[in-house]
C-alpha positions as a Python dict, from the first residue, in 0.01 Angstrom:
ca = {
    (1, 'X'): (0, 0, 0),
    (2, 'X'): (-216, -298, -94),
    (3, 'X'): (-11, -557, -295),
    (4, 'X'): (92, -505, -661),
    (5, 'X'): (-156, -815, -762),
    (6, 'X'): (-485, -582, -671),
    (7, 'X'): (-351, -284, -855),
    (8, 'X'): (-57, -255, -1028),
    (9, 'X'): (-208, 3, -1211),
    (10, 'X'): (-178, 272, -1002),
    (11, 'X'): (128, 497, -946),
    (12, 'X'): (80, 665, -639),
    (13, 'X'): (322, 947, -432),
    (14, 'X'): (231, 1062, -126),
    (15, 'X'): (338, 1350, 138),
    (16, 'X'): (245, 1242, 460),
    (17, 'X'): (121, 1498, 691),
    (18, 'X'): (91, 1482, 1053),
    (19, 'X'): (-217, 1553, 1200),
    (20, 'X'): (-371, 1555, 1604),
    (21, 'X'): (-714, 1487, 1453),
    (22, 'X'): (-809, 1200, 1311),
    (23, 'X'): (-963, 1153, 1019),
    (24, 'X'): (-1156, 820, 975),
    (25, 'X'): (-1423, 922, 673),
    (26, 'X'): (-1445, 1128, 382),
    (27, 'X'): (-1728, 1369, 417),
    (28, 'X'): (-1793, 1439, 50),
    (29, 'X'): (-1683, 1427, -282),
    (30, 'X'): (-1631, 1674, -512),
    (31, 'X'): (-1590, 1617, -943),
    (32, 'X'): (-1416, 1787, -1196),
    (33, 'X'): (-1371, 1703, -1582),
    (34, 'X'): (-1497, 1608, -1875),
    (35, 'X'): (-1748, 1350, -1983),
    (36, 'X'): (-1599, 1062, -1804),
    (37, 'X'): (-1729, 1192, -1481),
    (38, 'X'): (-2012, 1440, -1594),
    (39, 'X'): (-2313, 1298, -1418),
    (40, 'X'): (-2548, 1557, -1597),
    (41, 'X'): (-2439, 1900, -1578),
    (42, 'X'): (-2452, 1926, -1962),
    (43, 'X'): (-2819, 1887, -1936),
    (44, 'X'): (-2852, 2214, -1915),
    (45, 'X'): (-2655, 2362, -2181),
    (46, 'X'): (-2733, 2399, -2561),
    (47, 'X'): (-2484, 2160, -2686),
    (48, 'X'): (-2475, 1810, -2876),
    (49, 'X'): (-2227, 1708, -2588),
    (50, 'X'): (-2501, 1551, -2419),
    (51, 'X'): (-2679, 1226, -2327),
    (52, 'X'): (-3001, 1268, -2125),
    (53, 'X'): (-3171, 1019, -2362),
    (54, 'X'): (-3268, 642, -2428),
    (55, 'X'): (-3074, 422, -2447),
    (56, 'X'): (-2821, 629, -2241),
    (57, 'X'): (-2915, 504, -1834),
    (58, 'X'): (-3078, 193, -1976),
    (59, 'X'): (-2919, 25, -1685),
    (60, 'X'): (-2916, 330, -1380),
    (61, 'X'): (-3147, 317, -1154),
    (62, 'X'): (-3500, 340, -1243),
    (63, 'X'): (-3407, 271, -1607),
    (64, 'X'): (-3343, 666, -1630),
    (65, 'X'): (-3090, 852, -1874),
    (66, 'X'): (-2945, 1090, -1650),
    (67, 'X'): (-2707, 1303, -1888),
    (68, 'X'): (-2408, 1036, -1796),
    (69, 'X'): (-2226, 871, -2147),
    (70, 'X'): (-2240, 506, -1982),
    (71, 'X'): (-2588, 255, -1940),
    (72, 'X'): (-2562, 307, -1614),
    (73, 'X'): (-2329, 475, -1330),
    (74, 'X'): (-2003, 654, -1396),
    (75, 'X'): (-1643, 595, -1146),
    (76, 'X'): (-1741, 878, -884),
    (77, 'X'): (-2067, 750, -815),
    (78, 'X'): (-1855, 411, -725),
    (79, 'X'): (-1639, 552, -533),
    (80, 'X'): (-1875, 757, -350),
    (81, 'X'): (-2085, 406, -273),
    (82, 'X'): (-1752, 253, -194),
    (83, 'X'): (-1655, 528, 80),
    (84, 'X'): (-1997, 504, 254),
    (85, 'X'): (-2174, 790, 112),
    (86, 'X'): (-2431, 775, -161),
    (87, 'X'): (-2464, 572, -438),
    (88, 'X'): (-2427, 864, -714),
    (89, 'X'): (-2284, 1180, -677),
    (90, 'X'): (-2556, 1466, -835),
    (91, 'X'): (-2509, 1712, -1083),
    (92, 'X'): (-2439, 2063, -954),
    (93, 'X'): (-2668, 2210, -1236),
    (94, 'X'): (-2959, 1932, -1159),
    (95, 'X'): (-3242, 2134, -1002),
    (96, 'X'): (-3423, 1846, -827),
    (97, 'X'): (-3089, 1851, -562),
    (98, 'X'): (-3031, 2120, -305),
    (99, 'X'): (-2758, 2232, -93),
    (100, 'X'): (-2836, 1914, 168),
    (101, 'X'): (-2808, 1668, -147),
    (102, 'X'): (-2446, 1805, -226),
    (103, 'X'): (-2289, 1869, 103),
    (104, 'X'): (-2166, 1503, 42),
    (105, 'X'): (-2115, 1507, -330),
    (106, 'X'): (-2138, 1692, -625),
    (107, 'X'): (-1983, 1732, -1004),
    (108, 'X'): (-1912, 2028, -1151),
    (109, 'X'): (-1830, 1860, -1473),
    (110, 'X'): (-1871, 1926, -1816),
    (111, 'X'): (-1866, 1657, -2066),
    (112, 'X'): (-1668, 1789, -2345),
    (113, 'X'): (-1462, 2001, -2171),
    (114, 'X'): (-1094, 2014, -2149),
    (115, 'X'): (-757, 2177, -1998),
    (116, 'X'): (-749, 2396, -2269),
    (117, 'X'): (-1025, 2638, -2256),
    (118, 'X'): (-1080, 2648, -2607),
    (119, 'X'): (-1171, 2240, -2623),
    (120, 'X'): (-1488, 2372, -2451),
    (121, 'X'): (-1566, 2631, -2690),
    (122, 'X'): (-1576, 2347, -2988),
    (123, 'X'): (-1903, 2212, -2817),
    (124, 'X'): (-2022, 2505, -2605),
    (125, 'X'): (-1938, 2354, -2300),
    (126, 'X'): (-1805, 2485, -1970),
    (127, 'X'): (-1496, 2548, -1907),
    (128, 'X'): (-1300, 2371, -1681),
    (129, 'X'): (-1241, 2741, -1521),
    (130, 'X'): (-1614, 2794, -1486),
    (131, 'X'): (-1625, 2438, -1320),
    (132, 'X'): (-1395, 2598, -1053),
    (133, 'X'): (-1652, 2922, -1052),
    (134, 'X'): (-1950, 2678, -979),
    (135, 'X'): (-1684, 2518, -679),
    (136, 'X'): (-1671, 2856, -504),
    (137, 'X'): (-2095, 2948, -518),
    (138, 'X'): (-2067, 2603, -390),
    (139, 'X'): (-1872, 2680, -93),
    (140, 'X'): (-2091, 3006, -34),
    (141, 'X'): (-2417, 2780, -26),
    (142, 'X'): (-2183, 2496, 214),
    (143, 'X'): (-2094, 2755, 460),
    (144, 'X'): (-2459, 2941, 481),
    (145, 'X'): (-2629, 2531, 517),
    (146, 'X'): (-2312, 2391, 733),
    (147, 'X'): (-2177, 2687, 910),
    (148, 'X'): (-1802, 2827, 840),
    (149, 'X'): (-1683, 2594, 1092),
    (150, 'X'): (-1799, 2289, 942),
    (151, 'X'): (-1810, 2357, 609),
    (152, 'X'): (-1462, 2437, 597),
    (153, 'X'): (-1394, 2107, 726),
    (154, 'X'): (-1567, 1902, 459),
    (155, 'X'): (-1379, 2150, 188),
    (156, 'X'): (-1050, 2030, 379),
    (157, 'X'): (-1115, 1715, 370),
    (158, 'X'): (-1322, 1622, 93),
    (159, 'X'): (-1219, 1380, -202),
    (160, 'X'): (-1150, 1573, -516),
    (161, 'X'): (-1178, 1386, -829),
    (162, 'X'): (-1018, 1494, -1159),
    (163, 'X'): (-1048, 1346, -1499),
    (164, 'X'): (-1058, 1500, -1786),
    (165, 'X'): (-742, 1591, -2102),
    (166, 'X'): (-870, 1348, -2374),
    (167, 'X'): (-1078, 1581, -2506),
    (168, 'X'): (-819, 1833, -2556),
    (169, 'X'): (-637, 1597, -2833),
    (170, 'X'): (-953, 1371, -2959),
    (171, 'X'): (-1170, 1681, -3012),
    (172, 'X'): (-997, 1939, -3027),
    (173, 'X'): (-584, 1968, -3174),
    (174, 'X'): (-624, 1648, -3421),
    (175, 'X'): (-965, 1815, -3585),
    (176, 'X'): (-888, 2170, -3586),
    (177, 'X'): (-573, 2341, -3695),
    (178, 'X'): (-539, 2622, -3430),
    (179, 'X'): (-325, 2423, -3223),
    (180, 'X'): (-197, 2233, -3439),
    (181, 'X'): (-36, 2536, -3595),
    (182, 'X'): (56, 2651, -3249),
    (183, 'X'): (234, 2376, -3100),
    (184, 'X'): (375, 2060, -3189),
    (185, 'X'): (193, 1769, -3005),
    (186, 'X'): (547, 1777, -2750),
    (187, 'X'): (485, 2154, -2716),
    (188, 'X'): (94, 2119, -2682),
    (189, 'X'): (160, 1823, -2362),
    (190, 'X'): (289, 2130, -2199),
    (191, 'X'): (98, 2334, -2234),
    (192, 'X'): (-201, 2168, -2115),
    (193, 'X'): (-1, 2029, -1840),
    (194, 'X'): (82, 2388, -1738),
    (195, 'X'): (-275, 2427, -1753),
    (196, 'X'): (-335, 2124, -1558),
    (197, 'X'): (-137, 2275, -1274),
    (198, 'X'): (-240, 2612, -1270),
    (199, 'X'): (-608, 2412, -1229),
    (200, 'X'): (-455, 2259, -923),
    (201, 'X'): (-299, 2566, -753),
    (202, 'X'): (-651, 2749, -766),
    (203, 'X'): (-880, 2429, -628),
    (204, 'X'): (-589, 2422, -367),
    (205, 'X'): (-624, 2790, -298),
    (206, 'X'): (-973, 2733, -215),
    (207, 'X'): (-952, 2450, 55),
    (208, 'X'): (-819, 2159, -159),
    (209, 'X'): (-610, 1904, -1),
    (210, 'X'): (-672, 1562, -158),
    (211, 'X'): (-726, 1474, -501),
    (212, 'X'): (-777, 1154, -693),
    (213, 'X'): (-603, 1274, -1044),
    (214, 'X'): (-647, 1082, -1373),
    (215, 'X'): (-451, 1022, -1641),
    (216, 'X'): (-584, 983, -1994),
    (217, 'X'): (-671, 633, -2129),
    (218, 'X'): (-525, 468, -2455),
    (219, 'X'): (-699, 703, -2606),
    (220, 'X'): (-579, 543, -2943),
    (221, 'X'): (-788, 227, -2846),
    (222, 'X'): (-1153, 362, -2768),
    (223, 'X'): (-1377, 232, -3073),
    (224, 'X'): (-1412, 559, -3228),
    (225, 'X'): (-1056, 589, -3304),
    (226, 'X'): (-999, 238, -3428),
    (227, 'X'): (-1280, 341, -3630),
    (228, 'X'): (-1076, 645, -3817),
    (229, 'X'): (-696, 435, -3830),
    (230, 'X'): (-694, 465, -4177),
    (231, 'X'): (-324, 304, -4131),
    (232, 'X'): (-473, -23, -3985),
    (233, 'X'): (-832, -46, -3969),
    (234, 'X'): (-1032, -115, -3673),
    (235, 'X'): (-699, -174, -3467),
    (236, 'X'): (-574, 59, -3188),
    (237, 'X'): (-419, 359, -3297),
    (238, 'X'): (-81, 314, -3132),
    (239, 'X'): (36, 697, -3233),
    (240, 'X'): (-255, 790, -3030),
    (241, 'X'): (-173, 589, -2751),
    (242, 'X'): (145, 692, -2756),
    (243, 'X'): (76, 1037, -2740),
    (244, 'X'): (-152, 959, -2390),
    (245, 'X'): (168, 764, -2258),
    (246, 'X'): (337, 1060, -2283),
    (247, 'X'): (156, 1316, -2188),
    (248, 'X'): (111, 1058, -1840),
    (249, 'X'): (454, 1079, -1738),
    (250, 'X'): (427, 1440, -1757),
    (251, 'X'): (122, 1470, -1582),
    (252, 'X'): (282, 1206, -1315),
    (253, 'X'): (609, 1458, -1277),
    (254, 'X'): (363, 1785, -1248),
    (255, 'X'): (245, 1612, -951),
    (256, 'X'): (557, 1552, -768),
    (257, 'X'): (638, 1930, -852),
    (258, 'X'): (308, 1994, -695),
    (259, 'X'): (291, 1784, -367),
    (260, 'X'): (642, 1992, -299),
    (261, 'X'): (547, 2309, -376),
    (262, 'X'): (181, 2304, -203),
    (263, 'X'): (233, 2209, 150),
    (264, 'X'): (-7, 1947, 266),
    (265, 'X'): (-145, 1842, -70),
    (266, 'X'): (-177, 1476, -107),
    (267, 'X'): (-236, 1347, -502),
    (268, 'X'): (-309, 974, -597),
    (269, 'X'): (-227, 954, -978),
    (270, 'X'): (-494, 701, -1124),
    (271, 'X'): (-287, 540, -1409),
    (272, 'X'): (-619, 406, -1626),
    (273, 'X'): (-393, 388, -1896),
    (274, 'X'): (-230, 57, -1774),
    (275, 'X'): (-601, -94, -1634),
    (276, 'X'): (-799, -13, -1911),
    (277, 'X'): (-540, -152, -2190),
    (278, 'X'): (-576, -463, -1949),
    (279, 'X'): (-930, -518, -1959),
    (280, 'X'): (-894, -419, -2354),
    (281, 'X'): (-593, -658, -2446),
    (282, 'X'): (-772, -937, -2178),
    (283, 'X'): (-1159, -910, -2203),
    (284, 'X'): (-1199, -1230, -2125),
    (285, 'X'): (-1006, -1259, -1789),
    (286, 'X'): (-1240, -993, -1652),
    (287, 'X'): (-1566, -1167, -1800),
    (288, 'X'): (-1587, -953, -2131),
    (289, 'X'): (-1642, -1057, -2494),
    (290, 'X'): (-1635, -776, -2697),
    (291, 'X'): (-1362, -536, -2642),
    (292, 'X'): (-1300, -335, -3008),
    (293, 'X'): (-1646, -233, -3048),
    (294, 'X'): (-1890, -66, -2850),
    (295, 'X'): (-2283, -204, -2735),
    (296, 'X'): (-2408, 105, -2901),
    (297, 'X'): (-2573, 73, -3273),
    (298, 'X'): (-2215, -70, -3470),
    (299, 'X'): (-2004, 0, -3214),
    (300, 'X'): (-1795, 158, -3436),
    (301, 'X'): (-1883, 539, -3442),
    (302, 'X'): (-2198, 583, -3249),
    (303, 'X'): (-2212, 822, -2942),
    (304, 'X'): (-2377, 1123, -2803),
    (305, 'X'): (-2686, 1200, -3020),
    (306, 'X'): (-2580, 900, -3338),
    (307, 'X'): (-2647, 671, -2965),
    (308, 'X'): (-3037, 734, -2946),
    (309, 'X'): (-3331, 507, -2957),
    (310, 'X'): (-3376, 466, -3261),
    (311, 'X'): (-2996, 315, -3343),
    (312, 'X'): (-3034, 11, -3473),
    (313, 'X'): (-2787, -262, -3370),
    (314, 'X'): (-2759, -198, -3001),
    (315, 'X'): (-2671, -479, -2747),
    (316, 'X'): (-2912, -679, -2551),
    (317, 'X'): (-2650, -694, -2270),
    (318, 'X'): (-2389, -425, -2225),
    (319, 'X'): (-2226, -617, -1920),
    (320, 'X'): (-2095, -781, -2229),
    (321, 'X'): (-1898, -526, -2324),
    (322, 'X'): (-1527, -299, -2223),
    (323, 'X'): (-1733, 48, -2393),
    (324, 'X'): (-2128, 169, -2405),
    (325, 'X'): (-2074, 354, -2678),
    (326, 'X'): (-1760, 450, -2933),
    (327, 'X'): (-1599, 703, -2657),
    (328, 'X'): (-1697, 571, -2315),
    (329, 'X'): (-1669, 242, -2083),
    (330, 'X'): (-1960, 73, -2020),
    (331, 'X'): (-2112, 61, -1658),
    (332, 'X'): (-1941, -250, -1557),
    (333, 'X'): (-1582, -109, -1686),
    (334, 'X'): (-1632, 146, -1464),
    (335, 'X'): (-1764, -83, -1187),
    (336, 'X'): (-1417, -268, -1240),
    (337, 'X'): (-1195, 69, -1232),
    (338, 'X'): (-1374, 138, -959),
    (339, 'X'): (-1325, -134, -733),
    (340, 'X'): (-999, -166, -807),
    (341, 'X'): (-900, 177, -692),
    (342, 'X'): (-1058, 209, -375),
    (343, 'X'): (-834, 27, -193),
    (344, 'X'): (-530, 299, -255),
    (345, 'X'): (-771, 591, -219),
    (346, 'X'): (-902, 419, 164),
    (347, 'X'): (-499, 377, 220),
    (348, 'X'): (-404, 732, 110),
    (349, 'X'): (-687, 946, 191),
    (350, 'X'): (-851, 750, 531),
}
């Protein structure tokens, strides 16, 4: 385990496996979630949960707005680079890749979406069950390009990388009563978490073995929500947060539930709870400025299609700041979170 200075942020269990073969590389990685990993997939979907406009990309490659909510790259293309493969992982639904493109990498995800399927029905996004749909016409196309053989070996031992949850309470129970008249926000954490684990058991069914799971962020600190504390304005809503804490600890216990009942699963829980209140709390340590607004237009609100070209406002320099836009880190956030993790997914997963 690397030392407690480079990432005390992470809580990670383990179940080592023995193994006669060994495994020095991952051979792809494969994306799940929501709009913190959604390199594009939305695209191609009638919804307003998308991005594939200016100013969005400003600062990816070629100056391009791919359908990601960040200026530039999101974690998994990061970690991708970081592991040796490419530098961003393509959208499943993005017709300029093939079949060769995503035998090392692909997302299935859906910004927008959430554990509970009907999160994605607020926007008309996929479902995090239709995500796992696209996985297995995946594997179909893997096996015909790779052979059975081989393809089942990249399944195997592929990087899975989950993120996604925030939606469920940002989007969906605290603006529409359905749930809220269903569960309390105790009785809603389990339910979701039950769905997060039911999500597990099928990707596992299907080949599955080691995952990179994340937690949800203080959710009560992204700009959007400091935006609507009507309690104290423009400062962190610490019922939020709290909320995210606890739905954490459950997600971290689910997992130790998990790696016992699925033999030879291996989870690293990604606690970007604790790293990103860090780089919140301490901008300036990690060589930010502005850390309660967004680069976007104000800061304050703007995201999605209020974030367009025509939003007046908008930073010269997002490097400058913790978030793009009122919901998601900026490129060099992510660059940050990314880095720092690496070295516990190398030691858990290589």
């Amino acid at each position: 385990m690397a030392s407690s200075i480079i990432i005390p942020w992470i809580f990670y269990i383990q179940i080592l496996t023995i193994s006669s073969k060994a495994i020095d590389a991952v051979p792809a990685i494969i994306v799940f979630g929501d709009s913190s990993i959604d390199t594009g997939n939305n695209n191609y979907l009638p919804t307003f949960a998308k991005c594939n406009f200016e100013p969005y990309g400003r600062d990816f490659p070629g100056g391009t707005p791919t359908g990601r909510f960040c200026n530039g790259r999101l974690p998994p293309d990061f970690v991708s680079e970081g592991l040796g493969l490419k530098s961003i992982v393509p959208a499943y639904l993005d017709p300029t890749f093939n079949i060769s493109d995503f035998a090392t990498g692909v997302c299935f995800g859906s910004s927008g979406t959430g554990y509970d399927n009907s999160t994605a029905a607020i926007l008309k996004v996929f479902t995090l069950w239709k995500e796992v749909e696209f996985f297995k016409d995946y594997q179909t196309k893997l096996r015909a390009y790779l052979g059975d053989e081989k393809a089942n070996e990249v399944i195997s031992e592929a990087l899975y990388i989950i993120s996604v949850g925030t939606n469920d309470f940002l989007i969906n129970y605290y603006n529409f009563p359905q749930r809220r008249t269903q569960f309390t926000i105790p009785k809603y954490e389990d339910f979701l978490i039950g769905n997060a684990e039911d999500f597990i058991r099928k990707i596992y069914s299907l080949g599955a073995r080691k995952l990179s799971l994340t937690g949800l962020p203080p959710m009560g600190c992204l700009p959007l929500q400091r935006t609507l504390n009507r309690k104290n304005p423009h400062s962190c809503s610490e019922e939020r947060n709290k909320v995210a804490f606890e739905f954490n600890e459950k997600l971290k216990a689910s997992v130790v539930k998990l790696m016992i009942e699925l033999p030879g699963l291996k989870v690293l829980y990604v606690d970007v709870y604790e790293f990103l209140s860090r780089l919140i709390t301490r901008p300036s340590r990690y060589g930010f400025e502005v850390a309660e607004a967004a680069c976007c237009g104000t800061g304050r609100f703007e995201t999605g299609v209020l974030c367009n070209r025509l939003t007046p406002h908008t930073c010269l320099d997002a490097d400058k700041y913790v978030f793009w836009d009122a919901f998601h880190p900026s490129e060099r956030a992510n660059k940050i979170m990314s880095d720092e993790l690496l070295p516990s997914l190398k030691l858990a997963f290589l």
